[in-house]
XYZ file of C-alpha atoms in Angstrom:
749
model
C -43.312 12.582 15.953
C -40.498 12.984 13.436
C -38.300 14.694 16.032
C -38.902 11.854 18.485
C -37.814 9.351 15.809
C -34.555 11.320 15.434
C -33.968 10.991 19.203
C -34.649 7.256 19.146
C -32.445 6.700 16.078
C -29.499 8.547 17.635
C -29.962 6.719 20.958
C -29.967 3.304 19.232
C -26.843 4.210 17.238
C -25.048 5.327 20.418
C -26.093 2.152 22.239
C -24.618 0.015 19.449
C -21.462 2.141 19.417
C -21.102 1.741 23.186
C -20.431 -1.971 22.726
C -17.501 -1.265 20.413
C -13.934 -1.433 21.673
C -13.177 2.210 21.021
C -11.320 4.347 23.545
C -13.292 6.288 26.197
C -12.527 9.598 24.454
C -14.016 8.318 21.194
C -17.109 7.056 23.067
C -17.506 10.444 24.753
C -17.087 12.279 21.443
C -19.860 10.152 19.886
C -22.221 11.016 22.752
C -21.454 14.745 22.583
C -22.109 14.819 18.820
C -25.254 12.742 19.347
C -26.575 15.148 21.993
C -25.847 18.126 19.705
C -27.689 16.579 16.735
C -30.556 15.450 18.953
C -30.919 19.002 20.297
C -30.829 20.569 16.845
C -33.029 18.112 14.931
C -34.854 16.116 17.576
C -36.818 16.891 20.722
C -34.390 18.222 23.319
C -36.710 17.131 26.125
C -35.576 13.568 25.447
C -31.888 14.324 26.020
C -32.243 12.545 29.366
C -32.218 9.289 27.349
C -28.448 9.615 26.897
C -27.920 9.889 30.664
C -29.922 6.688 31.201
C -28.108 5.029 28.318
C -24.594 5.585 29.649
C -25.399 4.941 33.347
C -25.186 1.081 33.253
C -21.823 1.192 31.453
C -20.359 3.531 34.081
C -21.855 1.670 37.055
C -20.331 -1.636 35.895
C -16.935 -0.015 35.327
C -17.006 -0.371 31.533
C -16.757 3.405 31.026
C -14.833 5.805 33.286
C -16.954 8.066 35.475
C -15.975 11.285 33.683
C -18.072 10.156 30.722
C -21.202 10.191 32.914
C -20.309 13.615 34.359
C -19.770 15.078 30.894
C -22.990 13.650 29.444
C -25.114 14.824 32.364
C -23.759 18.377 32.092
C -24.056 18.445 28.283
C -27.607 17.042 28.234
C -28.910 19.454 30.865
C -27.268 22.605 29.457
C -28.352 21.801 25.874
C -31.921 21.275 27.144
C -32.071 24.776 28.624
C -29.826 26.449 26.045
C -30.189 25.039 22.535
C -27.272 27.169 21.336
C -24.928 25.009 23.441
C -25.194 22.357 20.707
C -23.011 24.651 18.572
C -20.301 24.118 21.205
C -20.829 20.359 21.545
C -20.339 19.652 17.822
C -16.719 20.914 17.567
C -15.963 19.632 21.075
C -17.043 16.118 20.067
C -14.977 16.287 16.893
C -11.984 17.505 18.931
C -12.123 14.400 21.117
C -12.611 12.168 18.074
C -9.295 13.339 16.592
C -7.406 13.597 19.879
C -4.603 11.199 18.864
C -4.766 11.742 15.108
C -2.525 13.893 12.893
C -3.038 17.623 12.627
C -3.792 17.230 8.926
C -7.003 15.416 9.897
C -7.794 18.291 12.265
C -7.385 20.709 9.365
C -9.825 18.670 7.272
C -12.359 18.597 10.106
C -12.272 22.331 10.707
C -12.494 23.083 6.995
C -15.622 20.955 7.026
C -16.925 22.757 10.118
C -16.486 26.166 8.499
C -18.459 24.962 5.472
C -21.253 23.432 7.550
C -21.548 26.353 9.983
C -21.642 28.863 7.126
C -24.145 26.817 5.126
C -26.528 26.192 8.051
C -25.928 29.599 9.621
C -24.801 28.038 12.897
C -23.240 30.390 15.435
C -19.475 30.112 14.807
C -18.789 31.429 18.283
C -19.531 27.881 19.415
C -16.247 26.756 17.789
C -14.386 29.477 19.687
C -16.139 28.471 22.936
C -15.053 24.833 22.503
C -11.447 26.018 22.192
C -11.754 28.032 25.391
C -13.177 24.981 27.232
C -10.193 22.885 26.113
C -7.751 25.595 27.250
C -9.385 25.656 30.701
C -9.139 21.874 31.071
C -5.522 21.840 29.824
C -4.569 23.889 32.907
C -5.654 20.988 35.173
C -4.615 17.961 33.050
C -0.822 17.950 32.920
C -0.492 14.625 31.067
C -2.411 15.818 28.005
C -1.835 19.561 28.282
C 0.058 19.837 24.981
C -2.525 17.879 22.962
C -5.407 19.894 24.393
C -3.578 23.145 23.704
C -2.886 22.195 20.069
C -6.508 21.250 19.402
C -7.713 24.416 21.147
C -5.502 26.375 18.729
C -7.433 24.898 15.778
C -10.744 25.733 17.473
C -9.807 29.340 18.063
C -8.214 30.016 14.655
C -10.912 28.348 12.559
C -13.638 29.710 14.823
C -12.423 33.263 14.223
C -12.196 32.626 10.460
C -15.727 31.207 10.409
C -17.057 34.166 12.427
C -15.428 36.643 10.038
C -16.941 34.842 7.038
C -20.422 34.925 8.570
C -20.212 38.577 9.638
C -18.853 39.836 6.320
C -21.287 42.023 4.355
C -19.061 42.217 1.282
C -20.734 40.936 -1.893
C -18.377 39.435 -4.479
C -19.544 38.412 -7.986
C -20.045 34.675 -8.407
C -17.668 34.444 -11.357
C -14.936 35.727 -9.031
C -15.628 34.076 -5.684
C -16.437 30.596 -7.026
C -13.053 29.996 -8.770
C -11.214 31.620 -5.845
C -13.076 29.600 -3.199
C -12.495 26.337 -5.057
C -8.766 27.143 -5.362
C -8.218 27.649 -1.609
C -7.617 24.056 -0.571
C -5.720 23.081 -3.767
C -3.330 25.990 -3.053
C -2.924 24.757 0.534
C -1.586 21.413 -0.766
C 1.637 23.125 -1.883
C 2.529 23.376 1.828
C 1.876 19.659 2.456
C 4.093 16.644 1.681
C 3.287 14.633 -1.440
C 1.575 11.228 -1.291
C 4.173 8.460 -1.052
C 2.667 6.754 -4.110
C 4.338 9.402 -6.324
C 7.933 8.982 -5.134
C 9.017 7.010 -8.233
C 7.514 9.522 -10.707
C 11.014 10.628 -11.610
C 12.880 10.683 -14.951
C 15.619 8.487 -13.420
C 13.184 5.682 -12.623
C 13.207 2.822 -15.128
C 9.551 2.127 -14.414
C 8.522 5.760 -14.940
C 10.503 6.104 -18.186
C 8.801 2.942 -19.463
C 5.408 3.855 -17.962
C 3.279 2.851 -20.953
C 4.881 -0.467 -21.950
C 2.641 -3.468 -21.411
C 5.521 -5.748 -20.526
C 8.936 -4.770 -19.214
C 11.720 -7.325 -19.346
C 12.835 -7.979 -15.794
C 9.722 -6.387 -14.286
C 6.754 -8.293 -15.742
C 3.325 -7.059 -16.806
C 3.079 -3.284 -16.506
C -0.623 -2.489 -16.842
C -0.691 1.309 -17.055
C -1.906 1.943 -20.607
C -5.117 3.453 -19.265
C -3.028 6.134 -17.515
C -1.529 7.434 -20.768
C -3.114 10.885 -20.394
C -1.976 11.196 -16.779
C 1.567 10.164 -17.754
C 1.864 12.730 -20.567
C 0.651 15.541 -18.292
C 2.882 14.540 -15.367
C 6.005 14.013 -17.499
C 5.524 17.426 -19.111
C 5.209 19.111 -15.684
C 8.137 17.180 -14.181
C 10.405 17.945 -17.149
C 9.475 21.645 -16.924
C 9.482 22.222 -13.136
C 11.291 19.228 -11.581
C 9.795 16.347 -9.654
C 8.562 18.037 -6.456
C 7.122 21.251 -7.916
C 5.805 19.412 -10.998
C 3.897 16.912 -8.852
C 2.540 19.678 -6.609
C 1.181 21.427 -9.713
C -0.349 18.133 -10.903
C -2.078 17.592 -7.549
C -3.286 21.204 -7.514
C -4.839 20.693 -10.963
C -6.541 17.443 -9.933
C -8.109 19.056 -6.861
C -9.075 22.229 -8.709
C -10.585 20.467 -11.728
C -12.571 18.251 -9.324
C -14.145 21.333 -7.764
C -14.889 23.107 -11.045
C -16.421 20.055 -12.738
C -18.514 19.290 -9.642
C -19.752 22.908 -9.583
C -21.111 22.393 -13.095
C -22.799 19.138 -12.083
C -24.644 19.916 -8.838
C -27.886 21.877 -9.133
C -28.331 22.917 -5.484
C -25.757 24.001 -2.886
C -23.331 24.179 -5.783
C -20.343 25.816 -4.088
C -20.647 23.793 -0.878
C -20.949 20.416 -2.602
C -18.271 21.142 -5.197
C -15.840 22.214 -2.445
C -16.501 18.988 -0.543
C -16.258 16.913 -3.735
C -12.850 18.505 -4.382
C -11.671 17.715 -0.832
C -12.602 14.069 -1.353
C -10.353 13.630 -4.420
C -8.393 10.373 -3.776
C -5.105 12.040 -4.595
C -3.112 9.208 -3.014
C -4.388 6.956 -5.824
C -3.495 8.640 -9.139
C -5.175 5.722 -10.950
C -8.510 6.973 -9.610
C -7.851 10.683 -9.024
C -7.810 11.887 -12.635
C -11.033 10.019 -13.474
C -12.632 11.335 -10.288
C -11.671 14.917 -11.222
C -13.296 14.759 -14.662
C -16.215 12.519 -13.724
C -18.876 15.189 -12.929
C -18.013 17.052 -16.137
C -18.535 13.864 -18.147
C -21.989 13.457 -16.553
C -22.866 17.053 -17.475
C -21.760 16.498 -21.063
C -23.772 13.289 -21.306
C -27.105 15.116 -20.884
C -27.151 16.090 -24.579
C -25.670 14.735 -27.793
C -23.871 16.963 -30.291
C -20.436 16.934 -31.921
C -18.866 19.479 -29.544
C -19.944 17.486 -26.490
C -18.767 14.284 -28.165
C -15.280 15.730 -28.742
C -15.093 16.919 -25.130
C -16.265 13.504 -23.921
C -13.611 11.800 -26.086
C -10.877 13.902 -24.476
C -12.169 13.004 -20.999
C -12.258 9.308 -21.919
C -8.651 9.403 -23.120
C -7.443 11.290 -20.045
C -9.343 9.043 -17.633
C -8.306 5.587 -16.433
C -9.943 2.172 -16.312
C -12.297 3.429 -13.585
C -14.100 5.672 -16.053
C -16.228 3.492 -18.389
C -17.452 1.276 -15.547
C -18.211 4.059 -13.024
C -19.726 6.201 -15.780
C -22.016 3.369 -16.885
C -23.283 2.708 -13.352
C -23.879 6.397 -12.609
C -25.441 7.135 -16.010
C -27.983 4.363 -15.536
C -29.095 5.770 -12.174
C -29.096 9.404 -13.327
C -30.695 8.560 -16.696
C -28.071 10.101 -18.944
C -27.976 9.486 -22.703
C -27.042 5.855 -23.278
C -24.925 6.567 -26.393
C -22.169 7.909 -24.148
C -21.927 4.580 -22.341
C -21.097 2.920 -25.659
C -18.650 5.714 -26.494
C -16.815 5.294 -23.175
C -16.058 1.620 -23.817
C -15.202 1.704 -27.516
C -12.944 4.749 -27.148
C -11.107 2.880 -24.369
C -10.239 -0.142 -26.510
C -6.566 0.906 -26.595
C -6.273 -0.437 -23.043
C -9.416 -2.594 -22.748
C -8.241 -5.198 -25.277
C -4.778 -5.818 -23.747
C -6.206 -5.861 -20.211
C -8.963 -8.282 -21.216
C -6.365 -10.630 -22.710
C -3.977 -10.369 -19.748
C -5.893 -9.296 -16.633
C -7.229 -6.074 -15.160
C -5.129 -4.369 -12.472
C -6.834 -4.312 -9.085
C -5.875 -1.232 -7.079
C -6.388 -1.091 -3.341
C -8.989 1.462 -2.219
C -8.297 1.489 1.512
C -10.724 2.827 4.078
C -10.641 1.952 7.792
C -13.478 -0.457 8.535
C -15.018 1.935 11.059
C -15.223 4.610 8.323
C -16.985 2.211 5.954
C -19.436 1.203 8.675
C -20.200 4.822 9.545
C -20.728 5.723 5.882
C -22.971 2.703 5.434
C -25.105 3.607 8.464
C -25.295 7.260 7.386
C -26.247 6.302 3.819
C -28.829 3.834 5.090
C -30.492 6.382 7.369
C -30.341 9.158 4.794
C -31.923 6.986 2.124
C -35.224 7.630 3.863
C -34.799 11.346 3.143
C -33.463 11.122 -0.419
C -35.485 12.006 -3.495
C -33.791 9.415 -5.742
C -34.773 6.009 -4.395
C -32.859 3.864 -6.925
C -29.717 5.932 -6.487
C -29.917 5.479 -2.699
C -30.222 1.714 -3.064
C -27.282 1.678 -5.473
C -25.101 3.643 -3.038
C -25.937 1.282 -0.161
C -25.136 -1.793 -2.266
C -21.913 -0.151 -3.434
C -20.805 0.611 0.136
C -21.494 -2.996 1.156
C -19.393 -4.155 -1.810
C -16.515 -1.923 -0.638
C -16.950 -3.033 2.987
C -16.600 -6.681 1.940
C -13.326 -5.767 0.184
C -14.427 -7.484 -3.010
C -12.303 -7.202 -6.185
C -12.296 -3.961 -8.178
C -14.189 -2.016 -5.509
C -12.095 1.072 -6.404
C -14.218 1.418 -9.565
C -17.203 2.457 -7.428
C -15.544 5.425 -5.701
C -16.716 8.257 -8.043
C -20.241 6.807 -8.148
C -20.447 6.532 -4.345
C -19.333 10.119 -3.741
C -21.727 11.510 -6.370
C -24.525 9.414 -4.888
C -23.841 10.419 -1.293
C -23.616 14.119 -2.140
C -26.950 13.964 -3.964
C -28.837 13.929 -0.635
C -30.859 17.133 -0.771
C -32.445 17.540 2.672
C -30.967 20.480 4.550
C -30.830 18.863 7.997
C -29.339 15.639 6.624
C -26.512 17.111 4.568
C -24.296 18.519 7.398
C -23.861 15.142 9.112
C -23.000 13.539 5.787
C -20.452 16.221 4.864
C -18.657 16.027 8.220
C -18.561 12.219 7.982
C -17.101 12.273 4.471
C -14.478 14.933 5.224
C -13.308 13.202 8.416
C -13.118 9.905 6.502
C -10.967 11.508 3.790
C -8.647 13.034 6.381
C -8.186 9.657 8.110
C -7.358 7.957 4.815
C -5.150 10.651 3.263
C -3.058 11.773 6.247
C -0.876 8.600 6.566
C 0.065 8.754 2.858
C 1.475 12.311 2.840
C 5.085 11.425 3.595
C 7.144 12.262 0.478
C 9.078 15.550 0.388
C 11.955 14.562 -1.906
C 14.404 11.771 -2.689
C 16.945 11.265 0.126
C 20.597 11.902 -0.716
C 21.680 8.294 -0.140
C 18.974 7.030 -2.500
C 20.067 9.511 -5.188
C 23.623 8.206 -4.779
C 22.381 4.645 -5.375
C 20.658 5.684 -8.604
C 23.788 7.525 -9.808
C 26.020 4.521 -9.038
C 23.774 2.098 -10.889
C 23.566 4.353 -13.940
C 27.378 4.475 -14.164
C 27.840 0.693 -13.975
C 25.625 -0.284 -16.926
C 22.373 -2.141 -17.431
C 21.437 -5.129 -15.252
C 18.621 -6.406 -13.076
C 18.541 -5.017 -9.531
C 17.659 -6.796 -6.297
C 16.611 -3.887 -4.043
C 16.012 -4.807 -0.408
C 15.101 -1.442 1.077
C 12.546 1.257 0.379
C 12.397 3.448 -2.757
C 12.932 0.370 -4.952
C 10.847 1.737 -7.848
C 13.408 4.525 -8.297
C 15.838 1.962 -9.700
C 17.161 3.025 -13.131
C 16.973 -0.640 -14.216
C 14.301 -3.344 -13.764
C 14.000 -4.777 -10.285
C 13.774 -8.505 -9.638
C 12.867 -10.671 -6.660
C 15.484 -13.293 -7.574
C 19.093 -12.816 -6.503
C 20.115 -15.387 -9.116
C 19.018 -13.015 -11.877
C 20.213 -9.766 -10.307
C 23.429 -8.116 -11.409
C 23.255 -5.616 -8.536
C 22.138 -5.783 -4.930
C 20.981 -2.702 -3.015
C 20.932 -3.216 0.743
C 18.435 -1.721 3.172
C 21.176 0.822 4.017
C 21.363 1.843 0.327
C 24.760 0.290 -0.428
C 25.270 -1.054 -3.967
C 27.237 -4.270 -4.485
C 27.777 -6.581 -7.434
C 25.892 -9.799 -6.801
C 28.400 -12.699 -6.525
C 25.651 -15.173 -7.439
C 24.794 -13.427 -10.689
C 24.567 -15.870 -13.594
C 26.699 -14.898 -16.571
C 24.153 -15.783 -19.210
C 22.318 -13.117 -21.245
C 19.283 -12.201 -19.186
C 18.426 -15.629 -17.781
C 14.770 -14.641 -17.501
C 14.689 -14.644 -21.309
C 17.136 -17.270 -22.542
C 17.601 -20.302 -20.305
C 20.599 -22.543 -20.856
C 20.149 -26.208 -20.008
C 23.358 -26.758 -18.043
C 22.847 -30.507 -17.614
C 24.921 -31.104 -20.760
C 27.766 -28.956 -19.455
C 30.327 -30.680 -17.275
C 32.194 -28.653 -14.660
C 35.979 -28.454 -14.622
C 37.632 -31.694 -13.468
C 40.631 -32.025 -11.114
C 43.030 -34.862 -12.056
C 45.835 -36.474 -10.005
C 49.243 -36.859 -11.611
C 52.340 -37.117 -9.445
C 52.687 -37.571 -5.675
C 49.192 -36.205 -5.032
C 45.884 -37.252 -3.478
C 43.223 -34.762 -4.441
C 39.629 -34.266 -3.213
C 37.135 -31.640 -4.381
C 34.637 -30.258 -1.869
C 32.220 -27.586 -3.089
C 34.440 -24.900 -4.631
C 37.741 -25.966 -3.011
C 40.499 -28.457 -3.836
C 42.143 -30.381 -0.974
C 45.570 -31.342 -2.363
C 47.376 -33.865 -0.139
C 51.137 -34.331 -0.698
C 52.165 -37.557 1.098
C 55.899 -37.702 0.186
C 58.162 -34.705 0.816
C 61.266 -33.596 -1.113
C 59.732 -34.403 -4.517
C 57.541 -32.651 -7.107
C 53.754 -32.951 -6.901
C 51.424 -32.224 -9.816
C 47.646 -31.910 -10.387
C 45.617 -30.663 -13.348
C 42.380 -28.678 -13.694
C 40.770 -29.766 -16.970
C 37.987 -27.692 -18.572
C 35.573 -29.782 -20.659
C 34.435 -26.552 -22.291
C 37.262 -24.079 -23.005
C 36.718 -20.749 -21.230
C 38.019 -17.204 -21.560
C 38.695 -16.710 -17.885
C 40.225 -13.276 -17.356
C 42.133 -13.192 -14.032
C 42.450 -16.406 -12.033
C 43.048 -16.130 -8.301
C 44.268 -19.397 -6.709
C 43.461 -18.722 -3.057
C 45.502 -21.086 -0.833
C 46.816 -21.696 2.666
C 50.493 -21.677 1.715
C 52.762 -19.310 3.610
C 55.596 -19.551 1.067
C 55.047 -19.574 -2.708
C 58.730 -20.093 -3.573
C 58.131 -23.622 -4.931
C 54.645 -23.006 -6.360
C 54.341 -23.111 -10.186
C 51.353 -22.720 -12.511
C 51.328 -23.702 -16.210
C 48.339 -22.534 -18.270
C 47.500 -24.140 -21.632
C 45.484 -21.778 -23.829
C 44.512 -21.548 -27.489
C 47.321 -18.999 -27.857
C 49.993 -21.248 -26.374
C 51.517 -22.242 -23.027
C 52.495 -19.810 -20.257
C 54.275 -20.497 -16.954
C 53.834 -18.468 -13.766
C 56.144 -18.792 -10.716
C 55.766 -17.767 -7.096
C 52.327 -16.175 -7.583
C 48.719 -17.206 -7.101
C 47.193 -14.426 -9.257
C 47.265 -15.437 -12.919
C 46.322 -12.985 -15.729
C 44.849 -14.901 -18.667
C 43.890 -13.241 -21.953
C 43.073 -16.272 -24.074
C 40.743 -19.262 -23.973
C 41.896 -21.791 -21.354
C 41.856 -25.553 -21.996
C 43.575 -26.870 -18.855
C 45.855 -25.751 -16.018
C 48.720 -27.689 -14.381
C 49.738 -26.927 -10.781
C 53.166 -27.932 -9.333
C 54.529 -27.775 -5.821
C 57.787 -28.964 -4.250
C 57.069 -29.794 -0.597
C 59.776 -30.068 2.069
C 57.396 -31.973 4.345
C 54.033 -33.770 4.028
C 51.126 -31.296 3.957
C 47.585 -30.589 2.680
C 47.099 -27.545 0.447
C 43.625 -25.969 0.559
C 43.141 -24.375 -2.860
C 40.087 -22.363 -4.078
C 40.314 -21.200 -7.723
C 38.334 -17.972 -8.264
C 37.753 -16.276 -11.625
C 37.837 -12.469 -11.468
C 35.961 -10.958 -14.412
C 35.987 -7.154 -14.062
C 35.417 -7.304 -10.341
C 32.939 -10.171 -10.518
C 34.176 -13.247 -8.625
C 33.049 -16.688 -9.809
C 34.207 -20.023 -8.290
C 35.976 -21.818 -11.128
C 34.776 -25.264 -10.113
C 31.150 -24.336 -10.678
C 29.572 -25.176 -14.020
C 30.830 -22.463 -16.317
C 28.510 -21.084 -18.976
C 30.042 -21.813 -22.345
C 29.295 -18.541 -24.105
C 30.031 -14.855 -24.124
C 27.551 -12.096 -24.885
C 27.364 -8.395 -25.427
C 24.192 -6.309 -25.474
C 24.126 -4.166 -28.612
C 20.824 -2.346 -28.226
C 18.121 -2.215 -25.617
C 14.607 -0.823 -25.723
C 12.109 -0.815 -22.878
C 10.727 -4.147 -23.965
C 13.237 -5.448 -26.506
C 16.870 -6.525 -26.697
C 19.394 -7.109 -29.433
C 22.098 -9.392 -28.013
C 25.364 -10.558 -29.575
C 26.268 -14.051 -28.385
C 29.293 -16.261 -28.987
C 28.841 -19.946 -28.245
C 32.085 -21.782 -27.456
C 30.497 -25.208 -27.426
C 27.206 -26.896 -28.250
C 24.589 -25.466 -25.863
C 20.962 -26.333 -25.298
C 18.699 -23.275 -24.816
C 15.029 -22.834 -23.976
C 13.054 -19.620 -24.430
C 10.192 -18.592 -22.170
C 6.595 -17.902 -23.181
C 5.405 -14.449 -24.102
C 8.390 -13.497 -26.284
C 9.249 -13.547 -29.954
C 12.845 -14.570 -30.762
C 14.781 -14.227 -33.959
C 18.332 -15.502 -34.331
C 20.488 -14.259 -37.195
C 17.265 -12.870 -38.765
C 15.557 -16.294 -38.617
C 12.773 -17.398 -36.302
C 14.058 -18.914 -33.099
C 11.992 -21.902 -31.903
C 11.229 -22.515 -28.258
C 13.789 -25.305 -27.868
C 17.064 -25.072 -29.803
C 20.618 -26.350 -29.883
C 23.230 -23.781 -30.787
C 26.494 -24.954 -32.275
C 29.743 -23.050 -31.696
C 29.596 -19.735 -33.518
C 28.366 -16.155 -33.456
C 24.699 -15.191 -33.067
C 22.573 -12.064 -32.978
C 19.411 -12.685 -30.995
C 16.524 -10.176 -31.082
C 13.918 -10.486 -28.348
C 10.561 -8.723 -27.980
C 7.309 -9.541 -26.161
C 4.398 -10.847 -28.241
C 2.061 -8.627 -26.221
C 3.027 -5.579 -28.317
C 0.793 -6.884 -31.133
C -2.286 -6.714 -28.876
C -1.282 -3.183 -27.879
C -1.329 -1.946 -31.481
C -4.699 -3.544 -32.311
C -6.356 -1.696 -29.423
C -4.956 1.672 -30.559
C -6.141 1.165 -34.153
C -9.646 0.195 -33.032
C -9.955 3.183 -30.672
C -9.041 5.560 -33.512
C -11.403 3.853 -35.979
C -14.367 3.967 -33.584
C -13.617 7.590 -32.701
C -14.239 8.607 -36.316
C -17.228 6.256 -36.717
C -18.943 7.793 -33.688
C -18.021 11.318 -34.812
C -19.719 10.699 -38.168
C -22.716 9.238 -36.345
C -23.055 12.271 -34.061
C -22.684 14.825 -36.877
C -25.073 13.116 -39.274
C -27.372 11.516 -36.705
C -30.498 13.451 -37.703
C -29.922 12.847 -41.411
C -29.305 9.159 -40.784
C -32.554 8.956 -38.792
C -34.507 10.617 -41.604
C -32.961 8.288 -44.201
C -33.780 5.323 -41.990
C -37.399 6.467 -41.569
C -37.813 6.966 -45.316
C -36.344 3.535 -45.934
C -38.773 1.931 -43.471
C -41.744 3.760 -45.020
C -40.652 2.684 -48.488
C -40.298 -0.937 -47.381
C -43.750 -0.876 -45.750
C -45.345 0.750 -48.771
C -43.800 -1.740 -51.179
C -44.887 -4.600 -48.938
C -48.460 -3.233 -48.713
C -48.598 -2.689 -52.476
C -47.583 -6.256 -53.164
């Protein structure tokens, strides 16, 4: 009866899948895998059900006819020869990954080797599926290359699997376990790195300031929980360079995952630990390090002593925000000692307190919807075969939570994998392992794209470093490699990096000191004014002066008056004159008066008050004049509102500035929330008026106070819990004596 139920369950699943919009090859692959599983674990006499199931879809033209031919042949042969199911399994998986990257194929065949070795399936079936694909590739010209490539995987991995099964060599466990668990981590050295690591580079401003809660110009930087990961990665990158250092880091994450899982699982230890290692979400470093240490933490939490407590404290520090929440959920289901739940939260206060006051980062744990649905169906069916009923229910609810894409679903990942791998029935486990490994391949493959920083991007970083600090507006990719904070506002950016990786100075850059920090109210500042004097009619439009000279053969004069004196630098009077013989400029500065003849480029090294322009016209004309200030290659239209101060940055930390500022006139400034300001060693209020003079302004975020409180509390509770663990038995005895004494004194009275 149980075998018949397996047939019915597979048939219903295939019927539901037939109504999906998947490609015909995917539909056929599902049927081939279904027939194989039905033959192995159901009653093969009922394989005719799949022929009847697919017939209506083919007859109405929904499926192509070759699907019916294939299913008829597969059902009949597997009925007479049960061993043919060993061919159908890899053949179905081949079709499933027909248009997917070869990395996914590698994952699938690694999984097949594990499953075939564990269940003692005949590995010659994998080789036979490769031969079948080679035969068909001879007749199908349009897909000959794809079929040949997949057949290559079948043949190579089939031979490897056959050699493993036929080997009579016995290797000690303490040798073969570490070696076996290191095989895939070593393979990752030949693969590209996940793209999420490209900015883990000493040149990156964000990486150098990894652990600051708030970065001026960037915003909240919630990575305190990744302190352990940062220290390890920076040490490896400094020692071996970015690419090799990150490869070593990824190797360690995979390898530690396998070793810690081997200590956790009680049955099928090597198989499950190898699969657990493969499923490490290496593309998400925020989760990966917690995932790697998670099984070890569960092993430690079975007993309470000071050595285990110290080891657990190290794991808590190295792990990320995933850890206390995932550990709590899993510990409740697996009935671990509850003291460790308390430890996990209180030892994490160094990041819990700041995050609670600001907000918790919400990382994206992406899985294709079809993968989530398959995992949910598999978990639901397998719950009927599991020995831990509450754990099965928890896994199903967790998968639904992930499927609904609800906030903070990434926290559940370690719990879900541990829960799914805890299925203990022999004929259930293979399907689950193949499903999980294929899912991981589908998710990981698109992220493995980083093999090094391109030359043109390195040139951008070098150019920016030479030109001095300033916010960067980066349009293209690799933006987090910027050596300075990036901004989404061109008004605040000193530099612009185009999508073709060309660096330019931003002409719209405001000349105030970090406008995101100190905002000048420009409403009280009047722009320069153009005044008529002799034989002139003047009109100002935007940044240009239209100077009309109505009467020829006489001098004409206008004046540009600055309400707020400015130290201009070079002044370029762009104009439409073809002859500057009769063009004169007189500049009135605080250092005196200077006259310039027959030139439109005026060098000025003092503070300007006003400028007189003269022209002797031989005929009536209109001069189009655009005054531009050139300050070290930065061009500013003079007729805009000029900012009446100068500044120089004296010292800069990752989240603090010491700025020297000279105010040339009375200015009205407003500070933004989240910062502490001191001006000339005195507290700087939110709204202030600065008179002309010299100022030193020190700026730092107020959030740094919350950061320190969390660190102090984590250290304090570490020692409190250590004392508790060491003297727990003595404290219990003292407590019992105290209770007895209280009861006796109460009874005596």
